[in-house]
PDB file of C-alpha atoms in Angstrom:
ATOM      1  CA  UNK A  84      38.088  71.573 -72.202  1.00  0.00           C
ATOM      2  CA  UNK A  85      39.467  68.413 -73.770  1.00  0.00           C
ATOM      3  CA  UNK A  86      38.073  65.695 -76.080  1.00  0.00           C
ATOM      4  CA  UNK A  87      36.618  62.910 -74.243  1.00  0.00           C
ATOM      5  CA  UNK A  88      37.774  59.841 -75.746  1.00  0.00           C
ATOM      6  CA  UNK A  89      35.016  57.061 -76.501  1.00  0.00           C
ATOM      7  CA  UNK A  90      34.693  54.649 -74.136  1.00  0.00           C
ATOM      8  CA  UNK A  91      35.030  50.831 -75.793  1.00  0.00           C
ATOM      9  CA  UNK A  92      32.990  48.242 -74.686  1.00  0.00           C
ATOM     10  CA  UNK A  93      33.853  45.171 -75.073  1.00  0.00           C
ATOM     11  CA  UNK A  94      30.399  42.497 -75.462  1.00  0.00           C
ATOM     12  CA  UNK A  95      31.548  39.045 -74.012  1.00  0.00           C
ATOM     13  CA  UNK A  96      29.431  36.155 -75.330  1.00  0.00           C
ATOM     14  CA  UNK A  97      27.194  34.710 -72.664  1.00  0.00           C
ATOM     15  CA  UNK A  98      27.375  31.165 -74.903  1.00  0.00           C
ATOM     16  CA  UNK A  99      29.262  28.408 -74.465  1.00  0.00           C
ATOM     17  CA  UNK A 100      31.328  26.690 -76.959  1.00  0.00           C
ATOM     18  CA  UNK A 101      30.743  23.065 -77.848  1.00  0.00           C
ATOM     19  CA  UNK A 102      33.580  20.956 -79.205  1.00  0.00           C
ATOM     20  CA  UNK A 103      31.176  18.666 -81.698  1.00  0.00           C
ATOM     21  CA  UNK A 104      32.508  15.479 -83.157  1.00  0.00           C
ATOM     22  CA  UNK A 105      30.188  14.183 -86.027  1.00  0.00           C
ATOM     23  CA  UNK A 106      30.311  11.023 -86.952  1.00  0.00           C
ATOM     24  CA  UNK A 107      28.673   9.941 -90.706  1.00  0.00           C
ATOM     25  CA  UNK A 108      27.925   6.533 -89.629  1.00  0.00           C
ATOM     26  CA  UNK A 109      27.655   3.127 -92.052  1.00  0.00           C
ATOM     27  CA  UNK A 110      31.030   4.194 -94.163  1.00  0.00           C
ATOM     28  CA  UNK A 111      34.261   2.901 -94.380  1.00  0.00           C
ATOM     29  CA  UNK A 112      36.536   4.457 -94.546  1.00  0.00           C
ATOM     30  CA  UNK A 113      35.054   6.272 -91.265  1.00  0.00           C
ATOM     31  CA  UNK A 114      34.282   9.879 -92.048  1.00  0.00           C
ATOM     32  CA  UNK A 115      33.949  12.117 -88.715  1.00  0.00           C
ATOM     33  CA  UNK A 116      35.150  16.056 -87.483  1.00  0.00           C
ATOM     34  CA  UNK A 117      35.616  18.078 -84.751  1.00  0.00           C
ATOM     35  CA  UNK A 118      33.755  21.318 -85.041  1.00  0.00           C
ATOM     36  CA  UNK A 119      32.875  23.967 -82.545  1.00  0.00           C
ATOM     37  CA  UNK A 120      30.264  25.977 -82.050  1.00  0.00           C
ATOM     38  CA  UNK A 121      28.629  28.237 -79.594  1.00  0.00           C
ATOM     39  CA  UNK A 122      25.892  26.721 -77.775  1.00  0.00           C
ATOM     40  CA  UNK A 123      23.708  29.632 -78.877  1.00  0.00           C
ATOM     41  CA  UNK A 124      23.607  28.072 -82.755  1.00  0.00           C
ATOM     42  CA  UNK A 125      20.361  28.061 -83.976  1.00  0.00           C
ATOM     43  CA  UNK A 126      19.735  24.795 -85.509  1.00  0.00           C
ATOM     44  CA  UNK A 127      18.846  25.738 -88.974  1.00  0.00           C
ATOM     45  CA  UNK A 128      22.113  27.568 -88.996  1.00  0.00           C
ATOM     46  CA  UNK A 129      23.607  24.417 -87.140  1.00  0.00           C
ATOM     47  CA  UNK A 130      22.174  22.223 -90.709  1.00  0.00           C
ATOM     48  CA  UNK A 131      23.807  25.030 -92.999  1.00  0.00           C
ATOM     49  CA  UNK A 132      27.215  24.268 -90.829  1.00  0.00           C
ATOM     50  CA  UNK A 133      27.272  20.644 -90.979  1.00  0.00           C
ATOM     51  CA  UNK A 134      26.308  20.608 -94.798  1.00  0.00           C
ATOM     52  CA  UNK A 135      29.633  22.782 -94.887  1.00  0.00           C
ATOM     53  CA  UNK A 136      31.816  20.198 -92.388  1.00  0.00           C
ATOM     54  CA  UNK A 137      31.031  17.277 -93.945  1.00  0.00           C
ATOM     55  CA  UNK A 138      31.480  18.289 -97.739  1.00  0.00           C
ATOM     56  CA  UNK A 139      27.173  18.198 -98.710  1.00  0.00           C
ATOM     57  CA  UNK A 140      25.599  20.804-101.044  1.00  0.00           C
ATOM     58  CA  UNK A 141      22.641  21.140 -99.922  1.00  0.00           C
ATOM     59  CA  UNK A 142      19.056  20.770-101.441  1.00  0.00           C
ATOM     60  CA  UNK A 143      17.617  17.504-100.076  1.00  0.00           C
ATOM     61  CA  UNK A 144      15.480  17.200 -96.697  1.00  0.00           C
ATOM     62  CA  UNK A 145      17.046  16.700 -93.454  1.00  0.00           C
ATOM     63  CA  UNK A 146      16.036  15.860 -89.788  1.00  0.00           C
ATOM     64  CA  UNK A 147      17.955  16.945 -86.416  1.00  0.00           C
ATOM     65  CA  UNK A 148      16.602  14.059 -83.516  1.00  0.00           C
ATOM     66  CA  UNK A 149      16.957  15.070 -80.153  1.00  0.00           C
ATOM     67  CA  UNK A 150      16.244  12.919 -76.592  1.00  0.00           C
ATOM     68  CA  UNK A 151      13.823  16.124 -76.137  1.00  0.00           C
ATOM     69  CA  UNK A 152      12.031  15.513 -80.200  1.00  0.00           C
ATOM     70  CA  UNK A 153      12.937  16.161 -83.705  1.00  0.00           C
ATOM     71  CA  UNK A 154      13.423  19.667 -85.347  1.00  0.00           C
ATOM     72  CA  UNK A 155      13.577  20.645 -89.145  1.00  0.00           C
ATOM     73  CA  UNK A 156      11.888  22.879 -91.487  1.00  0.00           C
ATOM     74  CA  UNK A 157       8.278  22.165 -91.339  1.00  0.00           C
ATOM     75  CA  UNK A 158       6.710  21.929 -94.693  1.00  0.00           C
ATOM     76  CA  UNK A 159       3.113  23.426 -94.567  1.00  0.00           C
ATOM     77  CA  UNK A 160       1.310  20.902 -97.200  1.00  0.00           C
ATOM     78  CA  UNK A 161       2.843  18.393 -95.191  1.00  0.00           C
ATOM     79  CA  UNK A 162       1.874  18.819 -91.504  1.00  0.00           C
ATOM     80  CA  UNK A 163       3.660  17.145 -88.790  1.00  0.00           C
ATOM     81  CA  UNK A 164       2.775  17.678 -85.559  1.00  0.00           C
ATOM     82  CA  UNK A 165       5.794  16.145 -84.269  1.00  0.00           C
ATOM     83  CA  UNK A 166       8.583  18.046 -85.755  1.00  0.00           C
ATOM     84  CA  UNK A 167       9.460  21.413 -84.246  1.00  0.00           C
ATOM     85  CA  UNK A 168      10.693  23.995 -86.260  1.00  0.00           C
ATOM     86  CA  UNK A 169      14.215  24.437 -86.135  1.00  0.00           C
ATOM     87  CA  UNK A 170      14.845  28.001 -86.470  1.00  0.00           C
ATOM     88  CA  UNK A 171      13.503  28.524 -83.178  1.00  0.00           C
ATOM     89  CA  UNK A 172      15.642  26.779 -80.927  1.00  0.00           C
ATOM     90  CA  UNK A 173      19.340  27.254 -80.148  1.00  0.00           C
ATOM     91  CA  UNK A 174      21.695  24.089 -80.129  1.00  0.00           C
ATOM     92  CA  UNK A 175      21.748  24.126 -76.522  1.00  0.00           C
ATOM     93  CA  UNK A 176      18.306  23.698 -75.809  1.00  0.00           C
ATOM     94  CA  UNK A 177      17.198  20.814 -78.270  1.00  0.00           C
ATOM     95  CA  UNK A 178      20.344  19.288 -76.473  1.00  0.00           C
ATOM     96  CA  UNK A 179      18.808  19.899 -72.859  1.00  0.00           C
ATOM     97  CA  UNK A 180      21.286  17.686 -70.614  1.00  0.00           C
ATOM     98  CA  UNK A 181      22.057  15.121 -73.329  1.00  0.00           C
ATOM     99  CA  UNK A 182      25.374  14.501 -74.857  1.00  0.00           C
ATOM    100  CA  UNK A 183      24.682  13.517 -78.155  1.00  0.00           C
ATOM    101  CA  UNK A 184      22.116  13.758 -81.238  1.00  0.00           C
ATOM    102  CA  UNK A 185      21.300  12.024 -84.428  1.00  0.00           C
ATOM    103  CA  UNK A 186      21.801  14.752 -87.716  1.00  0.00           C
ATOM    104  CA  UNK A 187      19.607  12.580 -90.544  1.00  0.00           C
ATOM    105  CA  UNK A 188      20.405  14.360 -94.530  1.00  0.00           C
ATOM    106  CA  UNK A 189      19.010  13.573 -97.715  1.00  0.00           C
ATOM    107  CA  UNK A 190      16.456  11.045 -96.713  1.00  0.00           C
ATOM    108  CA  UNK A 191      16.871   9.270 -99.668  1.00  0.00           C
ATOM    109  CA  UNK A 192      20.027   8.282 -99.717  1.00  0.00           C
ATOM    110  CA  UNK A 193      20.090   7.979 -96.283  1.00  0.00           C
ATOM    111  CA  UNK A 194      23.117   9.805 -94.532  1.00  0.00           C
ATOM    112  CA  UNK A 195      22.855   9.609 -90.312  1.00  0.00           C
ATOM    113  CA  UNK A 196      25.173  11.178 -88.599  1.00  0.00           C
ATOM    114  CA  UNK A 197      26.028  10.910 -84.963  1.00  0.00           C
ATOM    115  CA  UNK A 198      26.824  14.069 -83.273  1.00  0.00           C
ATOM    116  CA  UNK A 199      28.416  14.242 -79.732  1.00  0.00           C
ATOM    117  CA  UNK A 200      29.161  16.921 -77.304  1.00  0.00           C
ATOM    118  CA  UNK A 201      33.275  15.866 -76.698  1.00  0.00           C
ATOM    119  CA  UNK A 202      33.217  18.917 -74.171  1.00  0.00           C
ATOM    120  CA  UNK A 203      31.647  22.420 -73.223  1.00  0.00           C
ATOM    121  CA  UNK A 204      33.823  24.912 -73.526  1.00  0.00           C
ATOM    122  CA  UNK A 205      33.775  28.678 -71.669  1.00  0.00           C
ATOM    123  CA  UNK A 206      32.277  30.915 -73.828  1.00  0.00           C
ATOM    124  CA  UNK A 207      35.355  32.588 -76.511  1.00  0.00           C
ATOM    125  CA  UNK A 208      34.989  36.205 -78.029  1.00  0.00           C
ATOM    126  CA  UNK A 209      36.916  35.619 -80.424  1.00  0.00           C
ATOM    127  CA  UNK A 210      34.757  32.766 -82.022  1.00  0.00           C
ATOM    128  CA  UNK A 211      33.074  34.654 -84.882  1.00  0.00           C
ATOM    129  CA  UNK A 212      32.353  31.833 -86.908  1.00  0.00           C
ATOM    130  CA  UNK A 213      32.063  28.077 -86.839  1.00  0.00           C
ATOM    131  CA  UNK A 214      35.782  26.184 -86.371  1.00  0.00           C
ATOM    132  CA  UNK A 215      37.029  22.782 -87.385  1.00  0.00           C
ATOM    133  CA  UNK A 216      39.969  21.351 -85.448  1.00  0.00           C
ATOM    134  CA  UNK A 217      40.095  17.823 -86.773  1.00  0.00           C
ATOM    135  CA  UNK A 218      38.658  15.161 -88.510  1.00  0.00           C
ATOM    136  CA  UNK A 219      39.714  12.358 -91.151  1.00  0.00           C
ATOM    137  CA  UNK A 220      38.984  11.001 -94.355  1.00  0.00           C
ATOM    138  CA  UNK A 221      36.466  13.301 -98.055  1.00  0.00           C
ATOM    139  CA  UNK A 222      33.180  13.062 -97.029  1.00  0.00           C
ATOM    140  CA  UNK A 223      31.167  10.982 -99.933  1.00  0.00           C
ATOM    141  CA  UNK A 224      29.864  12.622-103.436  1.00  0.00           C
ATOM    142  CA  UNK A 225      26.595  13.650-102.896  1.00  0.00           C
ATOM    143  CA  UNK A 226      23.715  11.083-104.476  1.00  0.00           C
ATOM    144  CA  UNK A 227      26.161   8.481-104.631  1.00  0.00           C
ATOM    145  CA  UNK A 228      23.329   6.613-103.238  1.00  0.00           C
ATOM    146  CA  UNK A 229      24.017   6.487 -99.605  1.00  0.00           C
ATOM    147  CA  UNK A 230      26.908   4.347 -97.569  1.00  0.00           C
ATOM    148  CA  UNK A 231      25.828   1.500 -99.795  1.00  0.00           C
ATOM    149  CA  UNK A 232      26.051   3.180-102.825  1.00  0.00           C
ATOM    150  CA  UNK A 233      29.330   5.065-101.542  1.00  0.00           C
ATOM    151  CA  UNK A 234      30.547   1.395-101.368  1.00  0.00           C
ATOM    152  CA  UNK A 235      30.505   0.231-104.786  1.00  0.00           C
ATOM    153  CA  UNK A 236      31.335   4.046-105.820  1.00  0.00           C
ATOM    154  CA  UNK A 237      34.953   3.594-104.005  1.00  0.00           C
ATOM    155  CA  UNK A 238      35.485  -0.121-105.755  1.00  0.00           C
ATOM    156  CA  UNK A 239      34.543   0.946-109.600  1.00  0.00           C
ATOM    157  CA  UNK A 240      36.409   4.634-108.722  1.00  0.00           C
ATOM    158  CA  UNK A 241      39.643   2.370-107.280  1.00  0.00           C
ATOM    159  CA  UNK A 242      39.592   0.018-110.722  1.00  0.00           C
ATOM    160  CA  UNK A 243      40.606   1.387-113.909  1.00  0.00           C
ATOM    161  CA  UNK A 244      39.389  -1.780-115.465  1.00  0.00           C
ATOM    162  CA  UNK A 245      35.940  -1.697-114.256  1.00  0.00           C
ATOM    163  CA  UNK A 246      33.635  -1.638-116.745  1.00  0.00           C
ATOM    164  CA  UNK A 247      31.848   1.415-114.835  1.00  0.00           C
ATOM    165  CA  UNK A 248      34.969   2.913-113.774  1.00  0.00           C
ATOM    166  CA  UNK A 249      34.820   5.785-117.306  1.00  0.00           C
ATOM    167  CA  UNK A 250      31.263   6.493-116.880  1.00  0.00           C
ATOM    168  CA  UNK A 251      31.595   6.925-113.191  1.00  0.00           C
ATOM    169  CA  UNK A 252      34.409   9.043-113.780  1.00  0.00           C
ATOM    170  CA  UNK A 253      32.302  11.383-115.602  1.00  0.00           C
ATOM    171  CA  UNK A 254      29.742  11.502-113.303  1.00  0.00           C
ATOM    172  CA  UNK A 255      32.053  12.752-110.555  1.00  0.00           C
ATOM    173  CA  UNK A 256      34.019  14.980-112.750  1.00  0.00           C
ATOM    174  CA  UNK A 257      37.230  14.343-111.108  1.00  0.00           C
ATOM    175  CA  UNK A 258      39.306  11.458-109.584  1.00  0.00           C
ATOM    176  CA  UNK A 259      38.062  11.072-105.906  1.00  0.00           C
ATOM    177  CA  UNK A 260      40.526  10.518-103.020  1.00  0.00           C
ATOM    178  CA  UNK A 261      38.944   8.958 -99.724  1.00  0.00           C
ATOM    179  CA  UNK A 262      41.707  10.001 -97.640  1.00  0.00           C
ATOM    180  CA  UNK A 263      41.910  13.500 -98.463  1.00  0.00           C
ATOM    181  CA  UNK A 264      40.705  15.975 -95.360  1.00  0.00           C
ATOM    182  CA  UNK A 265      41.905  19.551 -94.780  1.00  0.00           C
ATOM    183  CA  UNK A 266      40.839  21.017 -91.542  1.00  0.00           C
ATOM    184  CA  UNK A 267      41.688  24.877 -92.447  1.00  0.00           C
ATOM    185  CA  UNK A 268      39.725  24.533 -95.878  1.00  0.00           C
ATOM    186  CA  UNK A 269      36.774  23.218 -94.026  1.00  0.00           C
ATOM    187  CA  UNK A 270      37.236  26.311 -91.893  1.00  0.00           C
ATOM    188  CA  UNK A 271      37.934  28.421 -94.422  1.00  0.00           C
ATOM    189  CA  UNK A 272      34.581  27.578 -95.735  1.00  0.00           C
ATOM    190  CA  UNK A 273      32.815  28.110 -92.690  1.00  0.00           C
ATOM    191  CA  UNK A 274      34.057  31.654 -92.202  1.00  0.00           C
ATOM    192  CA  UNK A 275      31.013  32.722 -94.112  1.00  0.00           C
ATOM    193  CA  UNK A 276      28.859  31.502 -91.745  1.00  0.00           C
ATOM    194  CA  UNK A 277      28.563  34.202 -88.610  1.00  0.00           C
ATOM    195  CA  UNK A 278      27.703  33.051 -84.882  1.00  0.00           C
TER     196      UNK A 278
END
C-alpha cells in the first residue's frame, strides 16, 4: 500500500486589510504614511504599530478616540470609566462604520494624529505583518516638546549660528534631516510585529 501524502491546508484570513493614512497633525513640514493592516488588529498591537510608523519609542501614555469611545490601557489607581481597554477590541470594531479616528501619544507633549481608512481591502494571506507603502517627511525627535517645540527644534537645528544650535546638537545626537522617509525601513521595522 502506498504512502499517503499529507494533505495541505491552506488557512485564508477572514480579515480585511485597511490601507491607513496617518496624519501627525500641527507640523510642518507635514508628516503622514500609508500603512496597512488587517482589520482584525487589536488596538494595543495597532499603538505598538504606529509608535513603529511614525518613528516614536515608546514609554509615554497614549489614547485611541473613536466615534463609538476611547480605548487605551486602563490604569487601575486611576479609574476611568470611560476608557475601554484596548486589548480587547480589534481595529475594526472601535471603527464600527466610521472612516477615520484620532491616535493621541505622549500627552504631554501633545502628538494627535489623524488616522483614516483610504480603502478596505480583500483580505491578503500573504500579509504577515504590518506594511508601509508611502508616506513623506522624519517623524519629530521624541520630547522635543510637541509641534511647538518641534518648531523651534527645526530653526536652532537649521542654524549653525544659533546660540542653541551645539547644545541641541547634543541632545539629539546626530544632525536631523526633516525630509528624510524610507518606506521599506519603516517596513522593515514592522516585520517584527505579527498579524
Amino acid at each position: 500500500m502506498a504512502a499517503r501524502k499529507p494533505v495541505l491546508r491552506v488557512v485564508k484570513s477572514k480579515a480585511p486589510v485597511y490601507r491607513l493614512r496617518i496624519q501627525l497633525l500641527d507640523v510642518v513640514p507635514s508628516v503622514w504614511r500609508i500603512l496597512l493592516v488587517p482589520g482584525s488588529i487589536k488596538l494595543s498591537k495597532l499603538h505598538a504599530v504606529l509608535l513603529v510608523t511614525m518613528g516614536w519609542q515608546g514609554g509615554h501614555l497614549h489614547e485611541f478616540l473613536f466615534k463609538q469611545g476611547r480605548f487605551g490601557m486602563p490604569d487601575p489607581d486611576y479609574p476611568d470609566d470611560e476608557l475601554r481597554d484596548e486589548g480587547g477590541f480589534t481595529l475594526s470594531q472601535a471603527l464600527g462604520p466610521f472612516a477615520s479616528f484620532t491616535y493621541l501619544y505622549d500627552f504631554g507633549d501633545g502628538w494627535e494624529h489623524m488616522v483614516t481608512v483610504e480603502e478596505i481591502l480583500p483580505p491578503d494571506t500573504l500579509l504577515k505583518a504590518p506594511r508601509c507603502v508611502g508616506g513623506e517627511n522624519a517623524c519629530p525627535p521624541e520630547d522635543v516638546g510637541g509641534p511647538w517645540g518641534y518648531g523651534d527644534f527645526l530653526r536652532i537645528m537649521n542654524n549653525p549660528a544659533h546660540k542653541d544650535h551645539q547644545n541641541m546638537l547634543q541632545w539629539h545626537g546626530a544632525r536631523f534631516d526633516p525630509k528624510a522617509f524610507n518606506a521599506k525601513d519603516i517596513t522593515l521595522s514592522l516585520s517584527g510585529i505579527k498579524v
